[in-house]
Coordinates of C-alpha atoms (C1' of nucleotides) in Angstrom, one line a residue:
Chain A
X1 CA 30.5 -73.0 106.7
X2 CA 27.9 -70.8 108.2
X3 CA 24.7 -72.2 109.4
X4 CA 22.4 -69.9 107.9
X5 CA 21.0 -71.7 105.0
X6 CA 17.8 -71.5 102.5
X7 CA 14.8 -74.3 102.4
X8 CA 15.9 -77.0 100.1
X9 CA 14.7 -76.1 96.3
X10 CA 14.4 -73.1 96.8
X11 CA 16.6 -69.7 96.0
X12 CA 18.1 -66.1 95.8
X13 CA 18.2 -64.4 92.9
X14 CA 21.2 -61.9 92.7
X15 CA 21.3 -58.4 90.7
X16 CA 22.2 -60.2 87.2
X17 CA 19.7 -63.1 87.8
X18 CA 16.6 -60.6 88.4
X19 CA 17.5 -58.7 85.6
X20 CA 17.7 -61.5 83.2
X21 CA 14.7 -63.1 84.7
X22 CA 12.8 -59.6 84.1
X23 CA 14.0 -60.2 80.4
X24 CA 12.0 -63.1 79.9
X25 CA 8.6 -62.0 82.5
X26 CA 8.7 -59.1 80.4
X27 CA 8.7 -59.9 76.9
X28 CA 6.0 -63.1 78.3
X29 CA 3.5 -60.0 79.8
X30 CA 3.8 -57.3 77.0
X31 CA 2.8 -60.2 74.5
X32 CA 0.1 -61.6 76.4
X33 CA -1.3 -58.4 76.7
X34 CA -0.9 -57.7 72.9
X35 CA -3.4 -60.5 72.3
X36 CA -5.6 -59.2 74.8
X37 CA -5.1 -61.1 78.1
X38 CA -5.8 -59.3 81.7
X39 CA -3.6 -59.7 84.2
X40 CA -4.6 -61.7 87.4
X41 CA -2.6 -62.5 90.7
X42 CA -4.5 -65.5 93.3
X43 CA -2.9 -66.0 96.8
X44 CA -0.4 -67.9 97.4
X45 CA -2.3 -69.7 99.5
X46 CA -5.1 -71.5 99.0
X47 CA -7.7 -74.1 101.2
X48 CA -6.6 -77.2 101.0
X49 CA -9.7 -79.0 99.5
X50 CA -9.6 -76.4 96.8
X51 CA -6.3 -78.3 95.6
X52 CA -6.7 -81.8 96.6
X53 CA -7.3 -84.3 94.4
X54 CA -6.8 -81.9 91.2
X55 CA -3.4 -83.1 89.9
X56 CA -3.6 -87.1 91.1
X57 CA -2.1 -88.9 93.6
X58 CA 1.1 -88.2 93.2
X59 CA 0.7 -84.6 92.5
X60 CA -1.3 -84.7 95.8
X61 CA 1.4 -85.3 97.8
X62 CA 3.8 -83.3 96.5
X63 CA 1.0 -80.0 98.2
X64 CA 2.6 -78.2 100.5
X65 CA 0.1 -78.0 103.2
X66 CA 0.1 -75.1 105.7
X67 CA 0.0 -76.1 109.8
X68 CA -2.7 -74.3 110.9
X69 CA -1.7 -72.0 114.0
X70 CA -3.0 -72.3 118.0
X71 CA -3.2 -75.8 117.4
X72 CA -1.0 -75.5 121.2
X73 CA -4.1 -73.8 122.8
X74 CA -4.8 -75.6 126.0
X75 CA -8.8 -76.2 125.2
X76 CA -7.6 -77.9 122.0
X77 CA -4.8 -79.8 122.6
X78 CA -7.1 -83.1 123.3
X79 CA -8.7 -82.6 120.3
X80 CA -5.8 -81.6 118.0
X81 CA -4.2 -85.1 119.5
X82 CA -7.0 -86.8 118.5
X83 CA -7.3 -85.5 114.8
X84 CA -3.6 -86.0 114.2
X85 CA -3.7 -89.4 114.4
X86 CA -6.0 -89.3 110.9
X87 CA -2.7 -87.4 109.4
X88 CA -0.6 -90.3 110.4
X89 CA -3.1 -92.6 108.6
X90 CA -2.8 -90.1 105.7
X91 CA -5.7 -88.2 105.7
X92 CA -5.8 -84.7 105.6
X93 CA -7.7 -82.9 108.4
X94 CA -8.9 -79.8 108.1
X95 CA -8.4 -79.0 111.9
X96 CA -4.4 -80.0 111.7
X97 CA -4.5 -78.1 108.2
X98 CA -6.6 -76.4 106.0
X99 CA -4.1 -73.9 103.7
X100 CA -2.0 -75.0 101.2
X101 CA 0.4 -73.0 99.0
X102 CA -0.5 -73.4 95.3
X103 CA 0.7 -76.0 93.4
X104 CA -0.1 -74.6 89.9
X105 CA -2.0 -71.7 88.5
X106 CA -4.5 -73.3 86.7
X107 CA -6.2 -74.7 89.3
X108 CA -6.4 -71.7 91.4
X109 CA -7.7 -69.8 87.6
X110 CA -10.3 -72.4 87.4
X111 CA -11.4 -71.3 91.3
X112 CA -11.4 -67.6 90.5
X113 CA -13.9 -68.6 87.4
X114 CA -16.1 -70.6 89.0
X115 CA -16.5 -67.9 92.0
X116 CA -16.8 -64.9 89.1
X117 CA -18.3 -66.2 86.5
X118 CA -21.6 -64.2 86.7
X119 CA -19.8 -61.2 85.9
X120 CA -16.6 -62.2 83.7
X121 CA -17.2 -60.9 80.5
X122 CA -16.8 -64.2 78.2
X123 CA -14.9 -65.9 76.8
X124 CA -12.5 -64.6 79.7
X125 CA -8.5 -64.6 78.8
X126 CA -6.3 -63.6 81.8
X127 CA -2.1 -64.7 82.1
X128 CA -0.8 -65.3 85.6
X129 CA 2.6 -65.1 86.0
X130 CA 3.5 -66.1 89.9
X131 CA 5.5 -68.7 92.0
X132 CA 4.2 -72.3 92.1
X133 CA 5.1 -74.6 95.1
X134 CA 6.1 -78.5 95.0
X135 CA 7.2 -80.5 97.9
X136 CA 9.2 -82.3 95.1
X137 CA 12.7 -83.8 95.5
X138 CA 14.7 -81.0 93.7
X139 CA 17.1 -81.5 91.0
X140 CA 18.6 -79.7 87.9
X141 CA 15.9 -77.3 86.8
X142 CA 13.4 -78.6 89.3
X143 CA 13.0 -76.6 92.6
X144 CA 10.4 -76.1 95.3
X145 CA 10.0 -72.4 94.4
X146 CA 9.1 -72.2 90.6
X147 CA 7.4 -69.3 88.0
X148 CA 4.7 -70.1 86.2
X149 CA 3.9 -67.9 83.1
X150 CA 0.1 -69.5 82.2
X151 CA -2.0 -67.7 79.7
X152 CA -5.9 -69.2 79.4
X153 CA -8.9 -68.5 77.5
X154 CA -11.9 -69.9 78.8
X155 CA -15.6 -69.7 77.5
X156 CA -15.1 -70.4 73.9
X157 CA -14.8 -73.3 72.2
X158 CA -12.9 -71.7 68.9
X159 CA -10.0 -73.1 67.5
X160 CA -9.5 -69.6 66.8
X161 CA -7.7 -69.5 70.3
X162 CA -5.4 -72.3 69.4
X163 CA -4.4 -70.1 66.8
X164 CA -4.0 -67.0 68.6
X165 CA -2.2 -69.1 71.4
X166 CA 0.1 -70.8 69.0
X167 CA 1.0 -67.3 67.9
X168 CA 2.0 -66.0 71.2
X169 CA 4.3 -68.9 71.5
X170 CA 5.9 -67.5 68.1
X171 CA 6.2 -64.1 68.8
X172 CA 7.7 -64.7 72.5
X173 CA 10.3 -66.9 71.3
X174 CA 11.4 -64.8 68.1
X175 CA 11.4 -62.2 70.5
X176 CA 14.0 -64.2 72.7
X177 CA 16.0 -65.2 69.8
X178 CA 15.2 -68.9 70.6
X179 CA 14.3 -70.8 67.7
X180 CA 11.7 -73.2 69.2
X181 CA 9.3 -76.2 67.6
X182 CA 6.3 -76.4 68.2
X183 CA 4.6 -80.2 68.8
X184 CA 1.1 -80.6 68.6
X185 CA -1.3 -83.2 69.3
X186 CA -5.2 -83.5 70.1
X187 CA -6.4 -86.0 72.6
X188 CA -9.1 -86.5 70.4
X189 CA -6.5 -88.4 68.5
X190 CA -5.2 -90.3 71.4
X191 CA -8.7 -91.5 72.4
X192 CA -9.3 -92.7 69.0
X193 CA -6.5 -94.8 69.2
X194 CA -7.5 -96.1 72.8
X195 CA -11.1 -96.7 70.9
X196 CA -9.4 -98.3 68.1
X197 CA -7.2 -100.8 70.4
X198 CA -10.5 -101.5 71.9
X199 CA -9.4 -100.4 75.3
X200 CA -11.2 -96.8 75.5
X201 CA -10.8 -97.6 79.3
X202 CA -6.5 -97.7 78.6
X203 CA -6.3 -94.2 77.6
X204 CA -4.4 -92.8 80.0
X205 CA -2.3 -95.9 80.2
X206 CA -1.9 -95.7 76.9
X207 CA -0.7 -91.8 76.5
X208 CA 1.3 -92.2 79.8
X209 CA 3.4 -94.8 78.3
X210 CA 3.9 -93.5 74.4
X211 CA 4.7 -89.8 76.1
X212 CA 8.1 -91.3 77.3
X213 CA 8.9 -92.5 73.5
X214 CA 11.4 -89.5 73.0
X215 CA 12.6 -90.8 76.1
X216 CA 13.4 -94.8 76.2
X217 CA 12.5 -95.9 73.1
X218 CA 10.1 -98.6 71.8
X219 CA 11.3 -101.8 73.2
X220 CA 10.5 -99.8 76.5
X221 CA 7.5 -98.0 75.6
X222 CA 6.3 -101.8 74.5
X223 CA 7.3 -103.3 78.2
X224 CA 5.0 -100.9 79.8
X225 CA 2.4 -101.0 77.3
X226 CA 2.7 -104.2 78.7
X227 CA 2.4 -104.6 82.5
X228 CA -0.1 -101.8 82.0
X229 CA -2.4 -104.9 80.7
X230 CA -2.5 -104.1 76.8
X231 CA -2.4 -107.5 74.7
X232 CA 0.0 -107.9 71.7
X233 CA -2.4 -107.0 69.2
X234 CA -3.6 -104.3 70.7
X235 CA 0.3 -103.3 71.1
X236 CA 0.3 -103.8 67.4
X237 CA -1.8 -100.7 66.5
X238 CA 0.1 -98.5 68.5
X239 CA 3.5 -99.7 67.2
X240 CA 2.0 -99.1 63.7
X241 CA 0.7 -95.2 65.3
X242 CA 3.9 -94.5 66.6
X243 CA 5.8 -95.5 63.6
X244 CA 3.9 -92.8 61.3
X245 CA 6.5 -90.1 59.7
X246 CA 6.9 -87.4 56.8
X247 CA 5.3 -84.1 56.1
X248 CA 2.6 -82.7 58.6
X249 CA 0.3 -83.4 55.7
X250 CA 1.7 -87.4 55.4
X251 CA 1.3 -88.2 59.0
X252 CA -2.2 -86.8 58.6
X253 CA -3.1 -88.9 56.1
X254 CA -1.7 -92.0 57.6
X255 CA -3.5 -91.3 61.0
X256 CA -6.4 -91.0 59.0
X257 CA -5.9 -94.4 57.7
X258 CA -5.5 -95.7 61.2
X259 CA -8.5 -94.2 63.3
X260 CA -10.9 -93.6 60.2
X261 CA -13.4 -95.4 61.9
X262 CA -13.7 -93.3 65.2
X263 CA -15.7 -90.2 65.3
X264 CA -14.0 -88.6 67.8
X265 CA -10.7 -89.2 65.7
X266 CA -12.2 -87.6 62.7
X267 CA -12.9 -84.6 64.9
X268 CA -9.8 -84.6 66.3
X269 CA -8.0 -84.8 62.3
X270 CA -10.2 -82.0 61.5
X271 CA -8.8 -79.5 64.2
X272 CA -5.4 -80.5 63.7
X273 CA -5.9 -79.7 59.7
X274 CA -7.5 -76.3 60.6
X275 CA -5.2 -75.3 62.8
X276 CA -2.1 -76.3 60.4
X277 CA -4.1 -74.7 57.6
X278 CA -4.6 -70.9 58.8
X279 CA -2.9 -68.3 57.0
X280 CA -1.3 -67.4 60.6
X281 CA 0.2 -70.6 61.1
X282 CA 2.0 -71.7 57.6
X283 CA 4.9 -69.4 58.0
X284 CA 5.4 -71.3 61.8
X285 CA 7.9 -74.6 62.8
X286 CA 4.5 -76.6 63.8
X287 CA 5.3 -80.1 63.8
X288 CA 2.3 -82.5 64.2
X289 CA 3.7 -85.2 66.4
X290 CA 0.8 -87.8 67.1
X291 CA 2.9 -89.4 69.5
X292 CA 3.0 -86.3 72.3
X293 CA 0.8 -87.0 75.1
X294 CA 1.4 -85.0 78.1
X295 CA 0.9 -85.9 81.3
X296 CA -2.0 -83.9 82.6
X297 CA -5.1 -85.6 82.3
X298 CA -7.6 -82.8 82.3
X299 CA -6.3 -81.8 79.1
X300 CA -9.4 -82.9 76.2
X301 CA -8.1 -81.3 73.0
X302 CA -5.4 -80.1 71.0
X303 CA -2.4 -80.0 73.4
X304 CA 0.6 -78.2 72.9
X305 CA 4.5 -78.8 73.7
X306 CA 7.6 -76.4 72.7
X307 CA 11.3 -77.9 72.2
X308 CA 14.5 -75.8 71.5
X309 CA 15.6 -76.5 68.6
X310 CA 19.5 -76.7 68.5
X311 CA 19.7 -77.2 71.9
X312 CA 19.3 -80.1 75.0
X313 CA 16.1 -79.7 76.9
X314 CA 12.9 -80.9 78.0
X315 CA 10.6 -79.1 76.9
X316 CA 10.3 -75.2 77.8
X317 CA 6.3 -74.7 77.2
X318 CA 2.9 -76.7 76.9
X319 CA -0.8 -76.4 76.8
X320 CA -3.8 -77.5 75.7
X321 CA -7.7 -77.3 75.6
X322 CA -9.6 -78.7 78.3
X323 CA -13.4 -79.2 78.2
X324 CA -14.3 -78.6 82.0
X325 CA -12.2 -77.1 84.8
X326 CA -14.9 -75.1 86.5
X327 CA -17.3 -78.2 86.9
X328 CA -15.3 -79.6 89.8
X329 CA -16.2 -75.8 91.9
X330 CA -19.6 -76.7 90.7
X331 CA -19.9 -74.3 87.5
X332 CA -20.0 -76.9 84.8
X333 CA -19.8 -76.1 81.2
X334 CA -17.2 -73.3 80.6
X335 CA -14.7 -74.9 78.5
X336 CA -11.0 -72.8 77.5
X337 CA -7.7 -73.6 76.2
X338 CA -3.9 -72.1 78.5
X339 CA -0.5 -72.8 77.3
X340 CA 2.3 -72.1 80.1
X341 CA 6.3 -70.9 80.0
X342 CA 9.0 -72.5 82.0
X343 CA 10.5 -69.9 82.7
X344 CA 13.5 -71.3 84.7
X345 CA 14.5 -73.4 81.6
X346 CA 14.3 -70.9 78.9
X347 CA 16.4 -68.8 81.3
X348 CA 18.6 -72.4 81.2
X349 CA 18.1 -72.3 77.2
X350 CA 19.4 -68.5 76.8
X351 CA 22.3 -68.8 78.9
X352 CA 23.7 -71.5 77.1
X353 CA 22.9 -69.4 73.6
X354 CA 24.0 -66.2 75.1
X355 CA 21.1 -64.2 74.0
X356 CA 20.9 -62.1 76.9
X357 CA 21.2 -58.1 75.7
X358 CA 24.6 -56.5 77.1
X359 CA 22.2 -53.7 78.2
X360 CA 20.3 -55.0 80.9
X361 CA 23.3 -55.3 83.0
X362 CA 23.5 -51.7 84.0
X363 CA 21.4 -49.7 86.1
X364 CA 23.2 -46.9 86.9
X365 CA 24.3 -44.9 84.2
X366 CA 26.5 -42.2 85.6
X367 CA 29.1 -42.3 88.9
X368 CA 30.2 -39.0 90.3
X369 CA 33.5 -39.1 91.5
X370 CA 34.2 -37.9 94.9
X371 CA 37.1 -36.0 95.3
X372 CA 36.4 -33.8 99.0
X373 CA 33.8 -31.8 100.8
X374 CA 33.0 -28.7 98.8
X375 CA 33.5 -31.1 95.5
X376 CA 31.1 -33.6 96.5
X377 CA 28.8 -30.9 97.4
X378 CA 28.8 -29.6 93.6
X379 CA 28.5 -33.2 92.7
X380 CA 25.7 -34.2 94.4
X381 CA 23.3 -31.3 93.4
X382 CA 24.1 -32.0 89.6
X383 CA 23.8 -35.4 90.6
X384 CA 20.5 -34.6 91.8
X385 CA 19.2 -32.5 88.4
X386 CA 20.5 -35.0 86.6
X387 CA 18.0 -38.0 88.5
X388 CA 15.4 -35.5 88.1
X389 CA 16.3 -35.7 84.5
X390 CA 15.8 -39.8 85.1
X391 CA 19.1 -40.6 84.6
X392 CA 20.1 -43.0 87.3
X393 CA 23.2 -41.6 89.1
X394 CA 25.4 -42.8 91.9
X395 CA 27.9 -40.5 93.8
X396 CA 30.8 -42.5 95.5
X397 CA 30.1 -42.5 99.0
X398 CA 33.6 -41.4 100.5
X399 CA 36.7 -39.4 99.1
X400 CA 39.1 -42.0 97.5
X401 CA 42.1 -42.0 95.4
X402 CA 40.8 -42.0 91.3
X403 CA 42.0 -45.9 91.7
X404 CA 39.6 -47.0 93.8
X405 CA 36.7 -44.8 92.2
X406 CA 37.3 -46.3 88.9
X407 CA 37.4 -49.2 90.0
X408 CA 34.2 -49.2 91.2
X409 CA 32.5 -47.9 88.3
X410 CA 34.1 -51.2 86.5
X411 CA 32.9 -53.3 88.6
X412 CA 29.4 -52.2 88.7
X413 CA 29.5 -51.7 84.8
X414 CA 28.7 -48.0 84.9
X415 CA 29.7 -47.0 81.6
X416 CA 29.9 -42.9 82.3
X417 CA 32.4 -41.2 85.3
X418 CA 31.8 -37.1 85.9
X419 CA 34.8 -35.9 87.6
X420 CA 34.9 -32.6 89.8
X421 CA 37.9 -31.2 91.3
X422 CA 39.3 -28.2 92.5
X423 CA 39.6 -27.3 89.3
X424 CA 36.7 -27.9 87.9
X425 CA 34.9 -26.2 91.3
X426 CA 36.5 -23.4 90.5
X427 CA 35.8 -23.3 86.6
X428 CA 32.0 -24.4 87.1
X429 CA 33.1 -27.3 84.5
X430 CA 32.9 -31.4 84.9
X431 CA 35.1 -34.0 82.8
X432 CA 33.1 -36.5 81.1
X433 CA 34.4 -39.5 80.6
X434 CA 32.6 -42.7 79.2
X435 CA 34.9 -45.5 80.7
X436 CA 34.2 -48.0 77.3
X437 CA 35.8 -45.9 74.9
X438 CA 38.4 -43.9 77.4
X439 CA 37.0 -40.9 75.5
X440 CA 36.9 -37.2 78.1
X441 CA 35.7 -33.7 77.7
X442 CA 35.3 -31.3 79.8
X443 CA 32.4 -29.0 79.2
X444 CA 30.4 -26.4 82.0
X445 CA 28.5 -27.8 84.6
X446 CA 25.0 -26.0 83.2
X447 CA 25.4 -27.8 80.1
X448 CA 25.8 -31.8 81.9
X449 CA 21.9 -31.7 82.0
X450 CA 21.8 -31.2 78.4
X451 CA 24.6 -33.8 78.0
X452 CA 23.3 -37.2 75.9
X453 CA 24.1 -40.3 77.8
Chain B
rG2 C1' 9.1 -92.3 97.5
rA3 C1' 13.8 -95.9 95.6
rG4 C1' 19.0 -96.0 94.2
rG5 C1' 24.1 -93.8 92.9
rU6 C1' 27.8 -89.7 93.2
rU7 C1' 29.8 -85.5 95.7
rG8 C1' 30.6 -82.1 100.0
rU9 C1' 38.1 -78.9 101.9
rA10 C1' 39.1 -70.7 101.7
rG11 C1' 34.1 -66.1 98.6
rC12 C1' 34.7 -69.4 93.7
rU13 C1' 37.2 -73.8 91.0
rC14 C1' 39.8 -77.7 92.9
rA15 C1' 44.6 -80.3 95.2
rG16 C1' 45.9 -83.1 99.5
rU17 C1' 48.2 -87.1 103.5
rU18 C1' 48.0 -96.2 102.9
rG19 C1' 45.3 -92.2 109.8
rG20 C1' 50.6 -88.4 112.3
rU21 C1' 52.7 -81.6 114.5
rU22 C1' 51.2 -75.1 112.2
rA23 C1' 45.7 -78.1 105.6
rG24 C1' 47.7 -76.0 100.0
rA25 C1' 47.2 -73.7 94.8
rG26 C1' 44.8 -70.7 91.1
rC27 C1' 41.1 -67.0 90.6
rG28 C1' 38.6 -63.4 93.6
rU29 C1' 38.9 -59.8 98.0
rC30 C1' 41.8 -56.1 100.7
rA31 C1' 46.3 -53.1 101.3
rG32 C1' 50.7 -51.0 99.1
rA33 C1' 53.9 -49.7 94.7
rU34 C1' 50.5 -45.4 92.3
rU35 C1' 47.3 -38.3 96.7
rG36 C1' 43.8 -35.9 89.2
rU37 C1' 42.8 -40.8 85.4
rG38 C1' 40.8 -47.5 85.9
rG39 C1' 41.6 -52.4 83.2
rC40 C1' 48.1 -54.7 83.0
rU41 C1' 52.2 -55.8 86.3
rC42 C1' 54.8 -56.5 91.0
rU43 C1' 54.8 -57.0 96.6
rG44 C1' 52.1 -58.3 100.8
rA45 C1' 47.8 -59.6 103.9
rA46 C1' 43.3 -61.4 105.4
rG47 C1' 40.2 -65.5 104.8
rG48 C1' 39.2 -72.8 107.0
rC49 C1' 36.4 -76.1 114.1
rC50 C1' 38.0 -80.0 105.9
rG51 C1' 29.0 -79.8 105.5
rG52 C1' 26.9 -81.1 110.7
rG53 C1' 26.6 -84.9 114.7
rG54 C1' 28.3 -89.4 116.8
rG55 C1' 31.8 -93.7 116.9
rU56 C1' 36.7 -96.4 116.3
rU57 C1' 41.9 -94.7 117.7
rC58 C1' 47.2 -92.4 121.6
rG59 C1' 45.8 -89.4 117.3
rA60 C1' 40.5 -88.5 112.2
rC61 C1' 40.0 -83.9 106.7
rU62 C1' 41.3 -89.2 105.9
rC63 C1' 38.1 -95.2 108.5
rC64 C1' 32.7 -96.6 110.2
rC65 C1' 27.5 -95.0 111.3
rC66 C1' 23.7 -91.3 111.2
rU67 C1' 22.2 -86.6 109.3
rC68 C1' 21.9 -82.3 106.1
rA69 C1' 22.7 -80.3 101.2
rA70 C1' 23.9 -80.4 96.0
rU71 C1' 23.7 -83.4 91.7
rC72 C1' 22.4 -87.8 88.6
rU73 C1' 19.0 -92.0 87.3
rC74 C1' 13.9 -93.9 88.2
rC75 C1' 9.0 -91.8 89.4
rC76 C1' 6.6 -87.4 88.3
rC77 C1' 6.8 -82.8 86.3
rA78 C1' 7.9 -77.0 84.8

RNA sequence: GAGGUUGUAGCUCAGUUGGUUAGAGCGUCAGAUUGUGGCUCUGAAGGCCGGGGGUUCGACUCCCCUCAAUCUCCCCA
């Protein structure tokens, strides 16, 4: 075994990887920007008490914070002793560190907004799509080193966005071939319940615990329910929530029933039923699942998830509106609405469908075989029109027996081979041959720059 | 952060109740085959058996620690 090894969680992409990972960034950016969303790129690092206490407690720890350097200089090292004991208590210190590598992209969004909001023209909508670092324990699926693919509208308050966004999700996974659901919810709804159970206090007790329904079940949702200090009759109500079914239009009606007597549920009803209701959306799989909750808590509106359909996974996308990111950087009041891809498990989800294209395995399109000096001398300045011509040509880099060449082009999946020998040096021809059907002709070396690939 | 499983050739995996030079298939390289590849045949290279320590005359095998992958919980994408 060699000693040379990678940082746990994280790792190399190979040729075939990129490419298919280009796939999906690809198809993600050219429909963000079809709906109008800039593109923006933040740091990978950022200061510390930019991220810190954002995403909880546990999501706190999981920063990766960033050792600041000359902490060794000789005038500091009393000092730097001194302060690292406070680490060891498990408080960060901004002379030990004050950088930390970004956790998510929506934090370091809602930083850029609050620093430019005087001259972002509103409502602002950029996508992001950049690596994310967790000091998590990795797993299947989970790493250290993770893409994000966020898109986020912020300034408005129209559900008009929801729609747009919901469309995005749509056309990206038609586009992959994936044939997706997609799960929506308001938190308007989920407070109403919390209101209704007469623990408004309990809400995110109450959404942590039914979010993991898919998961374990009732009888388990119930135990938590539970030691999370909800009494049976409060329990009660959100069995009867959780047991709502039918048609989008049933389960509104039943919901209705349940939280009539909130406000913040009616408004909540009434979003949901727009949203359902636009001309855009009909035609779409959008399942209203009163029952999704999703973990982040920042999240005040509709929220968003996206499940494969036909196919194991968690889920491969989620969003949602959120009343106030900016007011924690001191600009309060700009509200907006971001959905995200996972990228590395729709890449998970299209390798187990096969819908990768065969084409975006090759990259060169043309080898030259090499077949001596004056030979390869011919080859190379065709070889050169012909990249001029922006076909992507390779010339093989030594003379070797027509086994070996071929072999090469095979293996690299080069689909075309231009042969010139003595012969053909002395004819001014080439031999075509396209190595997937076997077929060859030989034709003057003028007319290879005309030749259609 | 808690618990379980696994770690042997580039890859997938055998293996000996502890006993000389650790095997197979696939892949790689060379030849059969110096102007036509994929098939076939022949041969070769490639391993301090994840790392460190211990027990033993002797450890790939048993014990401890550690690292990594993976699964469950937690949390999340």
């Amino acid at each position: 075994m060699s000693k040379v090894s990678l940082p746990q969680g994280t790792r190399d992409f190979s040729a075939d990887v990129v490419r298919k990972r280009n796939y999906i960034f690809s198809i993600i950016r050219s429909v963000f920007e079809l709906y109008g969303f800039q593109p923006l790129e933040t740091p990978a690092m950022e200061n510390l008490e930019t991220l810190m206490g954002k995403y909880g407690e546990e999501g706190d720890k999981l920063i990766f914070k960033i050792l600041n350097n000359g902490l060794d200089r000789p005038e500091k090292k009393e000092k730097t002793k001194i302060e690292f004991e406070k680490i060891l208590e498990g408080k960060n210190n901004p002379v030990i560190t004050e950088r930390a590598l970004r956790y998510d992209l929506t934090i370091p969004f809602a930083r850029y907004v609050a620093m430019n909001h005087h001259q972002l023209v509103m409502p602002f909508k950029r996508y992001q799509i950049q690596p994310v670092w967790r000091a998590d324990r990795p797993q299947r699926g989970r790493y250290r080193e993770f893409y994000q693919c966020d898109a986020d509208v912020v300034g408005s308050k129209s559900l008009l966005n929801e729609i747009e966004l919901t469309n995005i999700y749509a056309t990206v996974f038609k586009q992959f071939g994936v044939n997706i659901e997609i799960r929506i919810n308001s938190r308007k709804i989920l407070a109403a319940l919390a209101e209704v159970c007469g623990g408004a206090d309990k809400l995110i007790d109450i959404t942590v615990a039914i979010d993991k329904l898919d998961k374990i079940g009732f009888e388990k949702v119930k135990e938590e329910l539970q030691q999370r200090g909800l009494n049976e009759k409060q329990i009660t109500i959100i069995e009867k929530y959780l047991n709502i079914e039918g048609s989008n239009q049933e389960k509104i009606e039943q919901i209705a029933l349940l939280i009539s007597s909130s406000e913040i549920g009616k408004q909540g009803i009434e979003e949901i039923t727009f949203l359902l209701n636009h001309s855009s959306i009909k035609t779409l799989s959008v399942v209203a699942d009163f029952t999704l909750a999703r973990g982040l808590n920042y999240y005040t509106g509709i929220i968003f998830e996206i499940k494969a359909t036909n196919v194991q996974m968690g889920s491969i996308g989620g969003g949602g509106r959120y009343d106030d990111l900016t007011g924690t950087f001191g600009v309060p009041n700009i509200p907006g609405v971001g959905i995200s891809f996972g990228v590395d498990r729709i890449y998970d989800v299209m390798e187990e469908l096969q819908l990768f294209p065969k084409d975006i395995y090759t990259s060169t399109k043309v080898l030259f075989f090499n077949l001596g000096e004056k030979e390869s001398k011919a080859s190379f300045e065709l070889m050169q029109q012909l990249r001029d011509k922006n076909i992507s040509c390779e010339i093989y880099h030594e003379q070797a027996k027509f086994d070996k060449q071929f072999k090469y082009a095979d293996k690299k999946a080069i689909p075309y081979i231009v042969i010139i020998g003595s012969k053909e040096l002395e004819e001014k021809t080439c031999t075509i041959k396209n190595i997937v059907t076997g077929e060859q002709q030989t034709i003057l070396q003028k007319d290879l720059l005309t030749f259609s690939f």
